[in-house]
Every structure is written in structure tokens, then in C-alpha cells.
mmCIF file of C-alpha atoms in Angstrom:
data_model
loop_
_atom_site.group_PDB
_atom_site.id
_atom_site.type_symbol
_atom_site.label_atom_id
_atom_site.label_comp_id
_atom_site.label_asym_id
_atom_site.label_seq_id
_atom_site.Cartn_x
_atom_site.Cartn_y
_atom_site.Cartn_z
ATOM 1 C CA MET L 7 159.563 195.211 -132.468
ATOM 2 C CA SER L 8 162.363 197.644 -131.633
ATOM 3 C CA ALA L 9 161.689 201.133 -130.347
ATOM 4 C CA LYS L 10 163.069 202.469 -133.604
ATOM 5 C CA ARG L 11 160.667 200.299 -135.610
ATOM 6 C CA ALA L 12 157.757 201.351 -133.456
ATOM 7 C CA ALA L 13 158.591 204.980 -134.054
ATOM 8 C CA ASP L 14 158.780 204.383 -137.783
ATOM 9 C CA SER L 15 155.512 202.512 -137.658
ATOM 10 C CA ASP L 16 153.756 205.384 -135.895
ATOM 11 C CA ARG L 17 155.177 207.810 -138.373
ATOM 12 C CA GLN L 18 154.272 205.918 -141.518
ATOM 13 C CA ASN L 19 152.205 202.823 -142.089
ATOM 14 C CA GLY L 20 151.501 201.107 -145.377
ATOM 15 C CA SER L 21 152.926 200.253 -148.773
ATOM 16 C CA LYS L 22 155.296 202.131 -150.980
ATOM 17 C CA ASP L 23 156.222 201.651 -154.580
ATOM 18 C CA CYS L 24 159.753 200.994 -155.611
ATOM 19 C CA ALA L 25 161.960 200.976 -158.620
ATOM 20 C CA ASP L 26 162.122 203.655 -161.191
ATOM 21 C CA ASP L 27 159.933 206.763 -160.821
ATOM 22 C CA SER L 28 157.499 205.113 -158.438
ATOM 23 C CA ASP L 29 158.159 201.754 -160.067
ATOM 24 C CA HIS L 30 157.690 198.925 -157.680
ATOM 25 C CA SER L 31 160.470 196.461 -157.344
ATOM 26 C CA GLU L 32 159.697 193.289 -155.670
ATOM 27 C CA SER L 33 162.490 192.790 -153.257
ATOM 28 C CA GLU L 34 164.556 195.336 -151.446
ATOM 29 C CA SER L 35 166.737 195.402 -148.429
ATOM 30 C CA PRO L 36 168.389 198.212 -146.503
ATOM 31 C CA SER L 37 171.491 199.760 -147.965
ATOM 32 C CA GLY L 38 174.486 199.270 -145.896
ATOM 33 C CA ALA L 39 172.134 197.981 -143.233
ATOM 34 C CA VAL L 40 172.676 194.403 -142.252
ATOM 35 C CA LEU L 41 169.881 192.067 -141.259
ATOM 36 C CA GLU L 42 169.159 191.321 -137.628
ATOM 37 C CA PRO L 43 170.443 188.032 -136.264
ATOM 38 C CA ILE L 44 168.476 185.155 -137.702
ATOM 39 C CA ALA L 45 167.551 184.011 -134.231
ATOM 40 C CA GLU L 46 166.033 187.422 -133.562
ATOM 41 C CA GLN L 47 164.190 187.356 -136.869
ATOM 42 C CA SER L 48 162.618 184.047 -135.989
ATOM 43 C CA SER L 49 161.080 185.399 -132.845
ATOM 44 C CA GLN L 50 159.489 188.085 -134.966
ATOM 45 C CA LEU L 51 158.226 185.570 -137.489
ATOM 46 C CA THR L 52 155.879 184.099 -134.931
ATOM 47 C CA ASN L 53 154.699 187.507 -133.773
ATOM 48 C CA SER L 54 151.472 188.864 -135.203
ATOM 49 C CA ASP L 55 153.108 192.259 -135.449
ATOM 50 C CA ILE L 56 155.719 191.037 -137.925
ATOM 51 C CA ARG L 57 156.718 193.737 -140.367
ATOM 52 C CA HIS L 58 156.761 192.895 -143.973
ATOM 53 C CA GLU L 59 158.357 193.614 -147.146
ATOM 54 C CA ARG L 60 159.446 196.927 -148.295
ATOM 55 C CA ASP L 61 160.277 196.109 -151.768
ATOM 56 C CA GLY L 62 162.231 199.262 -151.959
ATOM 57 C CA CYS L 63 158.828 200.054 -152.749
ATOM 58 C CA ILE L 64 156.309 197.542 -151.947
ATOM 59 C CA LEU L 65 155.729 196.470 -148.420
ATOM 60 C CA SER L 66 153.887 193.299 -147.606
ATOM 61 C CA THR L 67 153.857 191.693 -144.204
ATOM 62 C CA GLN L 68 153.145 188.131 -143.516
ATOM 63 C CA SER L 69 153.868 185.838 -140.612
ATOM 64 C CA GLY L 70 154.026 182.107 -140.671
ATOM 65 C CA GLN L 71 154.890 178.832 -139.030
ATOM 66 C CA LEU L 72 158.267 177.344 -139.661
ATOM 67 C CA PRO L 73 158.251 173.804 -140.979
ATOM 68 C CA GLN L 74 160.257 171.292 -139.036
ATOM 69 C CA PRO L 75 163.467 170.064 -140.623
ATOM 70 C CA ILE L 76 162.983 167.178 -143.009
ATOM 71 C CA ALA L 77 164.247 164.013 -141.423
ATOM 72 C CA SER L 78 167.082 162.237 -143.087
ATOM 73 C CA THR L 79 165.948 159.305 -145.170
ATOM 74 C CA SER L 80 167.578 156.755 -147.370
ATOM 75 C CA HIS L 81 166.206 154.887 -150.325
ATOM 76 C CA SER L 82 167.483 152.137 -152.517
ATOM 77 C CA SER L 83 166.762 151.114 -156.053
ATOM 78 C CA SER L 84 164.788 147.951 -156.625
ATOM 79 C CA THR L 85 166.568 147.226 -159.901
ATOM 80 C CA ALA L 86 169.300 144.689 -160.439
ATOM 81 C CA THR L 87 171.949 147.379 -160.171
ATOM 82 C CA PRO L 88 173.511 148.110 -156.775
ATOM 83 C CA PRO L 89 171.161 150.133 -154.564
ATOM 84 C CA LEU L 90 171.616 153.897 -154.432
ATOM 85 C CA THR L 91 171.890 155.220 -150.924
ATOM 86 C CA VAL L 92 170.099 158.537 -150.604
ATOM 87 C CA PRO L 93 170.555 160.339 -147.332
ATOM 88 C CA THR L 94 169.254 163.795 -146.667
ATOM 89 C CA ILE L 95 171.518 166.644 -147.692
ATOM 90 C CA SER L 96 171.548 169.381 -145.086
ATOM 91 C CA ALA L 97 173.204 172.663 -144.310
ATOM 92 C CA SER L 98 172.803 174.835 -141.276
ATOM 93 C CA LEU L 99 172.147 178.537 -141.608
ATOM 94 C CA THR L 100 174.467 180.707 -139.601
ATOM 95 C CA GLU L 101 173.291 183.805 -137.840
ATOM 96 C CA GLN L 102 173.676 187.255 -139.316
ATOM 97 C CA ASN L 103 173.987 190.358 -137.197
ATOM 98 C CA GLY L 104 172.936 193.870 -137.999
ATOM 99 C CA SER L 105 170.330 196.561 -137.521
ATOM 100 C CA GLU L 106 167.188 197.649 -139.267
ATOM 101 C CA ASP L 107 167.259 200.378 -141.881
ATOM 102 C CA GLU L 108 165.585 203.609 -140.819
ATOM 103 C CA ILE L 109 163.224 203.544 -143.761
ATOM 104 C CA ASP L 110 161.576 200.303 -142.567
ATOM 105 C CA ARG L 111 157.883 200.619 -141.883
ATOM 106 C CA SER L 112 155.359 198.445 -140.120
ATOM 107 C CA VAL L 113 152.394 197.111 -142.033
ATOM 108 C CA PRO L 114 149.450 194.789 -141.338
ATOM 109 C CA VAL L 115 150.110 191.091 -140.962
ATOM 110 C CA PHE L 116 149.245 188.361 -143.412
ATOM 111 C CA SER L 117 150.134 184.696 -143.105
ATOM 112 C CA THR L 118 152.798 182.971 -145.151
ATOM 113 C CA HIS L 119 154.662 179.693 -144.804
ATOM 114 C CA SER L 120 158.175 179.311 -146.116
ATOM 115 C CA ILE L 121 160.725 176.612 -145.510
ATOM 116 C CA GLY L 122 163.287 179.279 -146.250
ATOM 117 C CA GLU L 123 162.431 181.044 -142.986
ATOM 118 C CA VAL L 124 164.816 180.067 -140.237
ATOM 119 C CA LYS L 125 164.564 180.443 -136.466
ATOM 120 C CA THR L 126 168.125 179.756 -135.381
ATOM 121 C CA ASP L 127 171.217 178.141 -136.740
ATOM 122 C CA GLN L 128 169.912 174.867 -135.279
ATOM 123 C CA HIS L 129 167.047 174.963 -137.779
ATOM 124 C CA MET L 130 168.229 173.434 -140.993
ATOM 125 C CA VAL L 131 167.256 173.905 -144.619
ATOM 126 C CA HIS L 132 167.185 170.418 -146.126
ATOM 127 C CA VAL L 133 167.128 169.207 -149.697
ATOM 128 C CA GLN L 134 166.501 165.467 -149.824
ATOM 129 C CA SER L 135 168.350 163.133 -152.149
ATOM 130 C CA CYS L 136 166.412 161.467 -154.948
ATOM 131 C CA ALA L 137 165.392 157.860 -154.443
ATOM 132 C CA GLN L 138 166.099 157.118 -158.099
ATOM 133 C CA PRO L 139 167.785 159.517 -160.563
ATOM 134 C CA MET L 140 165.891 160.412 -163.726
ATOM 135 C CA ILE L 141 168.362 159.558 -166.475
ATOM 136 C CA GLY L 142 167.970 158.691 -170.107
ATOM 137 C CA SER L 143 167.548 160.323 -173.509
ATOM 138 C CA GLN L 144 164.316 162.096 -172.563
ATOM 139 C CA PHE L 145 165.929 163.831 -169.578
ATOM 140 C CA TYR L 146 168.530 166.568 -169.357
ATOM 141 C CA ALA L 147 171.698 165.106 -167.890
ATOM 142 C CA MET L 148 171.935 166.257 -164.289
ATOM 143 C CA LYS L 149 174.780 164.162 -162.909
ATOM 144 C CA SER L 150 177.954 166.259 -162.970
ATOM 145 C CA ASN L 151 179.700 167.412 -159.829
ATOM 146 C CA PRO L 152 179.277 170.303 -159.584
ATOM 147 C CA ARG L 153 176.055 170.502 -161.580
ATOM 148 C CA GLY L 154 177.128 173.920 -162.791
ATOM 149 C CA TYR L 155 177.383 177.529 -161.715
ATOM 150 C CA CYS L 156 174.626 179.357 -159.856
ATOM 151 C CA LEU L 157 175.296 183.070 -160.231
ATOM 152 C CA ILE L 158 173.277 185.362 -157.936
ATOM 153 C CA PHE L 159 173.245 189.148 -158.341
ATOM 154 C CA ASN L 160 171.831 190.461 -155.067
ATOM 155 C CA ILE L 161 171.398 194.212 -155.399
ATOM 156 C CA ILE L 162 170.444 195.732 -152.068
ATOM 157 C CA ASP L 163 171.930 199.240 -151.898
ATOM 158 C CA PHE L 164 171.438 202.053 -154.381
ATOM 159 C CA PRO L 165 172.919 205.540 -154.813
ATOM 160 C CA ASP L 166 172.431 208.129 -152.077
ATOM 161 C CA HIS L 167 169.712 206.171 -150.303
ATOM 162 C CA SER L 168 167.474 207.439 -153.084
ATOM 163 C CA ILE L 169 163.699 207.518 -152.833
ATOM 164 C CA GLN L 170 163.563 206.214 -156.381
ATOM 165 C CA PHE L 171 165.539 203.069 -155.523
ATOM 166 C CA PRO L 172 165.184 202.362 -151.784
ATOM 167 C CA HIS L 173 167.250 199.784 -149.980
ATOM 168 C CA ARG L 174 165.850 196.299 -150.402
ATOM 169 C CA LEU L 175 165.079 194.926 -146.964
ATOM 170 C CA GLY L 176 165.070 191.150 -146.644
ATOM 171 C CA SER L 177 167.205 190.552 -149.722
ATOM 172 C CA GLU L 178 170.347 189.635 -147.831
ATOM 173 C CA SER L 179 168.717 186.771 -145.924
ATOM 174 C CA GLU L 180 166.993 185.698 -149.150
ATOM 175 C CA GLY L 181 170.296 185.467 -150.989
ATOM 176 C CA PHE L 182 171.781 183.510 -148.101
ATOM 177 C CA ARG L 183 169.000 180.902 -148.204
ATOM 178 C CA LEU L 184 169.121 180.590 -151.982
ATOM 179 C CA LYS L 185 172.859 180.000 -151.773
ATOM 180 C CA LYS L 186 172.451 177.198 -149.229
ATOM 181 C CA ILE L 187 169.724 175.473 -151.209
ATOM 182 C CA PHE L 188 171.505 175.568 -154.583
ATOM 183 C CA GLU L 189 174.685 174.350 -152.919
ATOM 184 C CA GLN L 190 172.694 171.351 -151.712
ATOM 185 C CA LEU L 191 171.563 170.853 -155.308
ATOM 186 C CA HIS L 192 175.300 170.565 -156.116
ATOM 187 C CA PHE L 193 175.794 173.959 -157.781
ATOM 188 C CA GLU L 194 178.853 176.126 -157.285
ATOM 189 C CA VAL L 195 177.189 179.289 -156.015
ATOM 190 C CA ASN L 196 178.619 182.784 -156.321
ATOM 191 C CA ILE L 197 176.673 185.680 -154.771
ATOM 192 C CA ILE L 198 177.723 189.092 -156.028
ATOM 193 C CA LYS L 199 176.363 191.769 -153.740
ATOM 194 C CA ASN L 200 175.581 195.261 -155.028
ATOM 195 C CA PRO L 201 177.262 195.018 -158.440
ATOM 196 C CA ASN L 202 177.049 198.029 -160.737
ATOM 197 C CA LYS L 203 176.041 197.754 -164.379
ATOM 198 C CA LYS L 204 179.597 197.207 -165.610
ATOM 199 C CA ASP L 205 180.211 194.546 -162.957
ATOM 200 C CA ILE L 206 177.128 192.602 -164.044
ATOM 201 C CA GLU L 207 177.885 192.779 -167.759
ATOM 202 C CA THR L 208 181.523 191.813 -167.260
ATOM 203 C CA THR L 209 180.714 188.958 -164.884
ATOM 204 C CA VAL L 210 178.091 187.384 -167.150
ATOM 205 C CA GLU L 211 180.442 187.612 -170.122
ATOM 206 C CA GLU L 212 183.291 186.029 -168.136
ATOM 207 C CA TYR L 213 181.106 183.150 -166.963
ATOM 208 C CA SER L 214 179.807 182.532 -170.483
ATOM 209 C CA GLN L 215 183.373 181.851 -171.654
ATOM 210 C CA LYS L 216 184.525 179.591 -168.822
ATOM 211 C CA GLU L 217 186.023 176.299 -169.953
ATOM 212 C CA GLU L 218 184.540 174.598 -166.897
ATOM 213 C CA LEU L 219 181.109 174.834 -168.526
ATOM 214 C CA LEU L 220 182.113 171.926 -170.747
ATOM 215 C CA LYS L 221 182.051 169.669 -167.678
ATOM 216 C CA HIS L 222 178.826 171.125 -166.273
ATOM 217 C CA ASP L 223 175.249 170.024 -166.923
ATOM 218 C CA CYS L 224 173.378 173.239 -166.137
ATOM 219 C CA PHE L 225 173.636 176.976 -165.475
ATOM 220 C CA VAL L 226 171.494 179.049 -163.095
ATOM 221 C CA LEU L 227 171.357 182.856 -162.896
ATOM 222 C CA ILE L 228 169.295 184.759 -160.313
ATOM 223 C CA VAL L 229 168.738 188.524 -160.117
ATOM 224 C CA LEU L 230 167.297 190.159 -156.980
ATOM 225 C CA SER L 231 166.795 193.868 -157.567
ATOM 226 C CA HIS L 232 164.494 196.767 -158.414
ATOM 227 C CA GLY L 233 162.996 196.813 -161.869
ATOM 228 C CA LYS L 234 160.652 198.780 -164.111
ATOM 229 C CA ASP L 235 158.693 198.508 -167.314
ATOM 230 C CA GLY L 236 160.629 198.269 -170.541
ATOM 231 C CA GLY L 237 162.228 194.939 -169.658
ATOM 232 C CA VAL L 238 164.986 196.248 -167.387
ATOM 233 C CA PHE L 239 166.257 195.884 -163.831
ATOM 234 C CA VAL L 240 168.437 198.275 -161.823
ATOM 235 C CA ALA L 241 172.126 197.892 -160.939
ATOM 236 C CA SER L 242 173.593 199.322 -157.729
ATOM 237 C CA ASP L 243 174.735 202.466 -159.552
ATOM 238 C CA GLY L 244 171.139 203.200 -160.617
ATOM 239 C CA LEU L 245 171.704 202.227 -164.252
ATOM 240 C CA TYR L 246 169.353 199.910 -166.140
ATOM 241 C CA ILE L 247 170.164 196.519 -167.596
ATOM 242 C CA ALA L 248 167.882 194.706 -170.036
ATOM 243 C CA TYR L 249 166.886 191.160 -169.131
ATOM 244 C CA LYS L 250 167.342 190.137 -172.759
ATOM 245 C CA ASP L 251 170.982 191.243 -172.736
ATOM 246 C CA ILE L 252 171.714 188.886 -169.843
ATOM 247 C CA VAL L 253 169.879 185.980 -171.461
ATOM 248 C CA GLU L 254 171.470 186.567 -174.876
ATOM 249 C CA GLN L 255 174.980 186.475 -173.438
ATOM 250 C CA LEU L 256 174.360 182.822 -172.564
ATOM 251 C CA ASN L 257 172.730 181.740 -175.824
ATOM 252 C CA ASN L 258 174.205 179.146 -178.188
ATOM 253 C CA ARG L 259 176.067 181.737 -180.260
ATOM 254 C CA ASN L 260 177.738 183.503 -177.350
ATOM 255 C CA CYS L 261 178.180 180.529 -175.024
ATOM 256 C CA LYS L 262 178.951 177.412 -177.031
ATOM 257 C CA ASN L 263 179.974 175.439 -173.942
ATOM 258 C CA LEU L 264 176.349 175.402 -172.769
ATOM 259 C CA ILE L 265 174.787 174.210 -176.041
ATOM 260 C CA LYS L 266 172.080 171.612 -175.354
ATOM 261 C CA LYS L 267 172.375 172.271 -171.625
ATOM 262 C CA PRO L 268 169.555 173.843 -169.576
ATOM 263 C CA LYS L 269 169.972 177.484 -168.616
ATOM 264 C CA LEU L 270 167.646 178.676 -165.844
ATOM 265 C CA PHE L 271 167.004 182.376 -165.170
ATOM 266 C CA PHE L 272 165.088 183.757 -162.173
ATOM 267 C CA PHE L 273 164.387 187.507 -162.194
ATOM 268 C CA SER L 274 162.831 188.745 -158.976
ATOM 269 C CA CYS L 275 162.256 192.384 -159.874
ATOM 270 C CA CYS L 276 159.349 194.736 -160.545
ATOM 271 C CA ARG L 277 158.302 195.059 -164.178
ATOM 272 C CA GLY L 278 156.118 198.151 -163.959
ATOM 273 C CA HIS L 279 153.907 200.308 -161.734
ATOM 274 C CA ASP L 280 150.590 198.450 -161.769
ATOM 275 C CA ARG L 281 149.242 196.482 -158.837
ATOM 276 C CA ASP L 282 147.060 193.428 -159.144
ATOM 277 C CA TYR L 283 144.224 193.732 -156.623
ATOM 278 C CA GLY L 284 142.609 190.537 -157.810
ATOM 279 C CA VAL L 285 138.919 189.680 -158.059
ATOM 280 C CA ASP L 286 136.627 187.919 -155.603
ATOM 281 C CA TYR L 287 134.888 184.676 -156.454
ATOM 282 C CA GLU L 288 133.418 181.738 -154.588
ATOM 283 C CA VAL L 289 134.965 178.316 -154.936
ATOM 284 C CA GLU L 290 134.566 174.914 -153.365
ATOM 285 C CA ALA L 291 137.512 173.456 -151.502
ATOM 286 C CA LEU L 292 139.618 171.281 -153.772
ATOM 287 C CA THR L 293 142.079 168.576 -152.809
ATOM 288 C CA GLN L 294 145.422 168.637 -154.534
ATOM 289 C CA THR L 295 147.377 165.593 -155.583
ATOM 290 C CA MET L 296 150.824 165.313 -157.066
ATOM 291 C CA ASN L 297 151.526 162.812 -159.824
ATOM 292 C CA LEU L 298 155.168 161.794 -159.994
ATOM 293 C CA ASP L 299 156.724 160.730 -163.250
ATOM 294 C CA SER L 300 157.720 157.089 -163.486
ATOM 295 C CA VAL L 301 161.361 156.130 -163.111
ATOM 296 C CA THR L 302 163.256 155.327 -166.284
ATOM 297 C CA ALA L 303 166.534 153.458 -166.499
ATOM 298 C CA ASP L 304 169.417 154.555 -168.723
ATOM 299 C CA ALA L 305 169.778 152.603 -171.952
ATOM 300 C CA GLY L 306 173.522 152.331 -171.496
ATOM 301 C CA LEU L 307 176.694 153.837 -172.921
ATOM 302 C CA ILE L 308 177.607 153.939 -176.612
ATOM 303 C CA PRO L 309 181.066 152.498 -177.376
ATOM 304 C CA MET L 310 183.481 155.260 -178.350
ATOM 305 C CA ASP L 311 184.454 153.490 -181.598
ATOM 306 C CA ARG L 312 180.877 153.900 -182.826
ATOM 307 C CA ILE L 313 180.780 157.663 -182.315
ATOM 308 C CA LYS L 314 181.571 159.657 -185.445
ATOM 309 C CA PRO L 315 182.175 163.413 -185.227
ATOM 310 C CA GLN L 316 179.604 165.460 -187.096
ATOM 311 C CA VAL L 317 178.441 169.057 -187.295
ATOM 312 C CA VAL L 318 174.857 169.612 -186.183
ATOM 313 C CA ARG L 319 173.117 172.947 -186.571
ATOM 314 C CA VAL L 320 171.207 174.122 -183.495
ATOM 315 C CA PRO L 321 169.026 177.212 -182.914
ATOM 316 C CA VAL L 322 170.659 180.331 -181.513
ATOM 317 C CA VAL L 323 168.283 180.085 -178.558
ATOM 318 C CA SER L 324 167.412 176.762 -176.946
ATOM 319 C CA ASP L 325 167.185 175.023 -173.568
ATOM 320 C CA VAL L 326 166.267 178.269 -171.800
ATOM 321 C CA MET L 327 163.792 178.698 -168.957
ATOM 322 C CA ILE L 328 163.032 182.200 -167.663
ATOM 323 C CA CYS L 329 161.006 182.782 -164.502
ATOM 324 C CA TYR L 330 159.855 186.343 -163.745
ATOM 325 C CA SER L 331 158.450 187.101 -160.305
ATOM 326 C CA THR L 332 155.627 189.089 -161.868
ATOM 327 C CA ILE L 333 154.060 189.783 -165.251
ATOM 328 C CA ASP L 334 154.987 192.674 -167.520
ATOM 329 C CA GLY L 335 153.747 196.034 -166.243
ATOM 330 C CA TYR L 336 153.216 194.950 -162.629
ATOM 331 C CA VAL L 337 155.048 195.362 -159.350
ATOM 332 C CA SER L 338 156.729 192.545 -157.472
ATOM 333 C CA TRP L 339 156.331 192.136 -153.716
ATOM 334 C CA ARG L 340 158.896 191.438 -151.023
ATOM 335 C CA HIS L 341 158.810 190.499 -147.343
ATOM 336 C CA GLU L 342 161.040 192.967 -145.517
ATOM 337 C CA GLU L 343 162.797 190.273 -143.500
ATOM 338 C CA ASN L 344 162.586 187.125 -145.640
ATOM 339 C CA GLY L 345 162.894 188.503 -149.152
ATOM 340 C CA THR L 346 160.780 188.430 -152.273
ATOM 341 C CA TRP L 347 157.677 186.314 -152.667
ATOM 342 C CA LEU L 348 159.334 184.486 -155.550
ATOM 343 C CA GLY L 349 162.485 183.835 -153.516
ATOM 344 C CA MET L 350 160.521 182.475 -150.561
ATOM 345 C CA ALA L 351 158.449 180.224 -152.823
ATOM 346 C CA LEU L 352 161.554 179.022 -154.657
ATOM 347 C CA CYS L 353 163.249 178.058 -151.391
ATOM 348 C CA LYS L 354 160.162 176.302 -150.065
ATOM 349 C CA VAL L 355 159.350 174.295 -153.192
ATOM 350 C CA LEU L 356 162.928 173.231 -153.947
ATOM 351 C CA THR L 357 163.406 172.127 -150.354
ATOM 352 C CA LYS L 358 160.184 170.146 -150.376
ATOM 353 C CA SER L 359 160.084 168.672 -153.868
ATOM 354 C CA ALA L 360 163.347 169.012 -155.833
ATOM 355 C CA HIS L 361 164.240 165.373 -155.149
ATOM 356 C CA THR L 362 161.098 163.969 -156.809
ATOM 357 C CA THR L 363 159.582 166.551 -159.127
ATOM 358 C CA GLU L 364 160.221 167.746 -162.685
ATOM 359 C CA LEU L 365 161.088 171.399 -163.258
ATOM 360 C CA LEU L 366 157.791 172.439 -164.873
ATOM 361 C CA GLN L 367 155.877 170.939 -161.964
ATOM 362 C CA LEU L 368 158.209 172.726 -159.552
ATOM 363 C CA LEU L 369 157.533 176.014 -161.334
ATOM 364 C CA THR L 370 153.795 175.362 -161.169
ATOM 365 C CA GLN L 371 154.076 174.843 -157.412
ATOM 366 C CA ILE L 372 156.165 178.012 -157.114
ATOM 367 C CA SER L 373 153.569 179.969 -159.076
ATOM 368 C CA ASP L 374 150.834 178.610 -156.827
ATOM 369 C CA GLU L 375 152.760 179.587 -153.678
ATOM 370 C CA VAL L 376 153.146 183.153 -154.933
ATOM 371 C CA SER L 377 149.541 183.497 -156.142
ATOM 372 C CA LEU L 378 148.207 182.518 -152.703
ATOM 373 C CA LYS L 379 149.990 185.417 -150.989
ATOM 374 C CA GLU L 380 148.359 188.801 -150.339
ATOM 375 C CA SER L 381 149.924 192.147 -149.551
ATOM 376 C CA ASP L 382 148.823 194.575 -146.868
ATOM 377 C CA GLU L 383 147.532 196.911 -149.564
ATOM 378 C CA TYR L 384 143.939 195.777 -150.151
ATOM 379 C CA GLY L 385 145.092 192.198 -150.538
ATOM 380 C CA ALA L 386 147.142 192.852 -153.657
ATOM 381 C CA LYS L 387 148.221 189.734 -155.547
ATOM 382 C CA GLN L 388 151.111 188.662 -157.753
ATOM 383 C CA VAL L 389 151.432 186.312 -160.714
ATOM 384 C CA VAL L 390 154.630 184.534 -161.710
ATOM 385 C CA GLU L 391 155.470 184.347 -165.424
ATOM 386 C CA VAL L 392 157.439 181.417 -166.839
ATOM 387 C CA ILE L 393 158.843 181.401 -170.377
ATOM 388 C CA GLN L 394 160.387 178.385 -172.085
ATOM 389 C CA ARG L 395 162.574 178.745 -175.145
ATOM 390 C CA GLY L 396 163.519 175.505 -176.832
ATOM 391 C CA PHE L 397 163.243 173.334 -173.750
ATOM 392 C CA THR L 398 163.271 169.875 -175.332
ATOM 393 C CA LYS L 399 163.652 167.464 -172.408
ATOM 394 C CA GLN L 400 162.419 166.886 -168.911
ATOM 395 C CA PHE L 401 164.511 168.444 -166.154
ATOM 396 C CA TYR L 402 165.169 166.821 -162.769
ATOM 397 C CA PHE L 403 167.726 168.152 -160.286
ATOM 398 C CA ASN L 404 168.582 164.575 -159.170
ATOM 399 C CA PRO L 405 170.001 165.710 -155.792
ATOM 400 C CA GLY L 406 172.408 163.205 -154.295
ATOM 401 C CA TYR L 407 173.242 161.544 -157.609
ATOM 402 C CA PHE L 408 176.377 161.838 -159.721
ATOM 403 C CA ALA L 409 177.568 160.097 -162.900
ATOM 404 C CA ASP L 410 179.682 157.732 -160.818
ATOM 405 C CA SER L 411 177.257 156.093 -158.412
ATOM 406 C CA SER L 412 180.083 155.664 -155.942
ATOM 407 C CA SER L 413 180.219 159.465 -155.720
ATOM 408 C CA SER L 414 176.602 159.766 -154.659
ATOM 409 C CA THR L 415 176.160 161.441 -151.305
ATOM 410 C CA ASN L 416 176.047 159.192 -148.272
#
């Protein structure tokens, strides 16, 4: 811990709420301040004095062991069709240099394990390729290259270093990891750092009208920022944006090129002032098992001469999945070096299971990861909320697979 951190720690120890008027926003990182080199962060991750989140508000510290990189593997299909080679997809994380923000504070240590945490640029974040793609009428098509856009609004700095909206420590490294992982899932990722309200509204509208969406199979939007009750998050200029306005811009009326295609939203922001301190109860140790869905082969293509154009009416809202880092009225927590609890869980679960597991099961694992964490403040807890709107098929990322099997990663 630097001398500056130690001084801050002596001066002030504990948690602080974020977001609007003592709102607590889950993930915050220093304004203008850049994260320390990743290699330096890693040495802190194994130190019991690791400092945790300062969600612009809420601080939660946790240290953990870094998982070893997943070894490259290859699988082949046992069907009559040519085998599908499935090597591991990998991407190294480069170092980032910078200094700590002066408003950082030290807090007690709690344990956490996240594949997203990186020691050095030699430590890789791996997403494995699927052994067999899940394709067929009961599955959303996830075979285009790219799969679609992944738009990340990473709001770290706020006006005048305000007390109301502190800098969101840890959010820069979080955005970096999310970018690497979704790139490995074959998305075209665009991180927009510190956009104001107009920037966000304009960008979402522009993306909703892109012709490229016709060729894509999916759309992902992630928001990392402060938030408050009333269903809003905070832009870099301190103005509020309603979650529903973002989601509605990509509905079937406003974005016809994404009709019948899954649209995934992840909002890692506070949604109020309340803290969940949990309840104590005694339980027996339970073993957990994961049941994987069986592999289904595609029924085949329909000859073009048998396809007749027709108009089909669809709901205004369909094929939407929304994941909030916390429930309405409650704060969201963030690790001051590794980002929000939701972001860490998302990185860990996608890295570990995206190649074999359906989306709802992935979200259940993410929710479990978050619920197991505790903050420094009397062991405060957090609950993820997932909302489905017209999700009609099973969703698999199918990493490593594309429509043309010859294009599959090798």
C-alpha cells in the first residue's frame, strides 16, 4: 500500500454511499485518475491489506486467489459431419499505468475469487470454444461473425470531483476485462468512457439504426455508473438517464433490424440508498452440480424456392434480457481495484462456462457469485435482479463457432 493510501486509510476508514444525494452506486473509479499497472494491482490482490471498492460511494474490500489460465483444449463432434475443432480462445491483458485517486480509502478485507483479476500481462483471460454448437429452432442463432455489437458505457468521472458523484475506482480495469471477454465471444466491442447524457442518447439511437444489425445475431449493452432510485443512472455531466429509455430505443418498433434477436442489457449501478445486511441462518453444506443441456443437431436449410414472403406481427418488446446488479431501492457494491461485484462475477462466469452453458444458467451462476460476497460494512450483501421480456428460445454464446464451419476458430 502506497504512503498516500496509508495516509488516506489513517484519515478515514470504512464505507461511503454514492450516487445521488447519498445514493450508493455500485461501481466507481477515480476521475481523471488512471489505474495502477495491472502487475502492481496483482501484488495487492494477494495482500491481506487489499483496499476495496469505493463505489463512488460504497467501499468493499476483498482479496482473492487468481485462477490459473484455462488450458487450450480441442474437441470434435461425434456425428457424421466433419469434426469441429475447438481450441481455446485467448487474449492477453496489457498493463495500465496510473496513480490512485486521493479519495481512495482503505477498508477491511474480505475474500473474493474472480477470473477477471489479472496479475500481469502474462496471465490470460480465456474463453473456451464450444465442443458442439447449440443450433436449431429452439435456440437463438449465435453463429454470425461478429455476433453483434457490445456497447459499454463506462462512466468514471463526474463534475467537479463532486461528493454526490465520486470517481468510480476500479471501473477502468473492469471495462478493460469486459471488453476482452466479449471480444473472445466474437462481439465487436466499443467502450465509451465518460459520456454525457447527450452522448449516450445519441450513441444508442445511432446503433439502433445501423444496417449492420441485419447481419448480426445479438446485441449487448453494458452500463457502469452511479445510479439512484427512480430507475435512473448518472451520466458524466451529472444528468440522469432512465434505464427504460435505453431499453426502449432498441425495441422492435425503434430497432427493426434486431427483431427476433436477443438483446442483453447489464446495468451495474446503484438503484437506491438502502443496504442489505442480510440475515443469519444455519445450513448444512450442499454439493452443487451442473446439468448441461443435450446437444441438438440442426434440421437443415429450407430451399429458397419454398420461402414465401409474409408479414408477421410481433410484440413491441421481445427477446430482451435485463440484468441489474442490485434490486430496486438498494445500493450496488464495487471493488476499488477490480470493479463492481456484478462485473467481476460476469467476467468469471463467462470465462468459466460460456462455452457450455445456457444464458439463464449463466445468470444464475452470476447471481450466486454476487450473493456470496460481503462488504466491509457489517457484511452487507447484494442481490442481482434479472428480468426477461419475451425471451422465447434458449441462448448459447457458441464461442468458436460460425455459420460456415470452415470459419470456426482454430
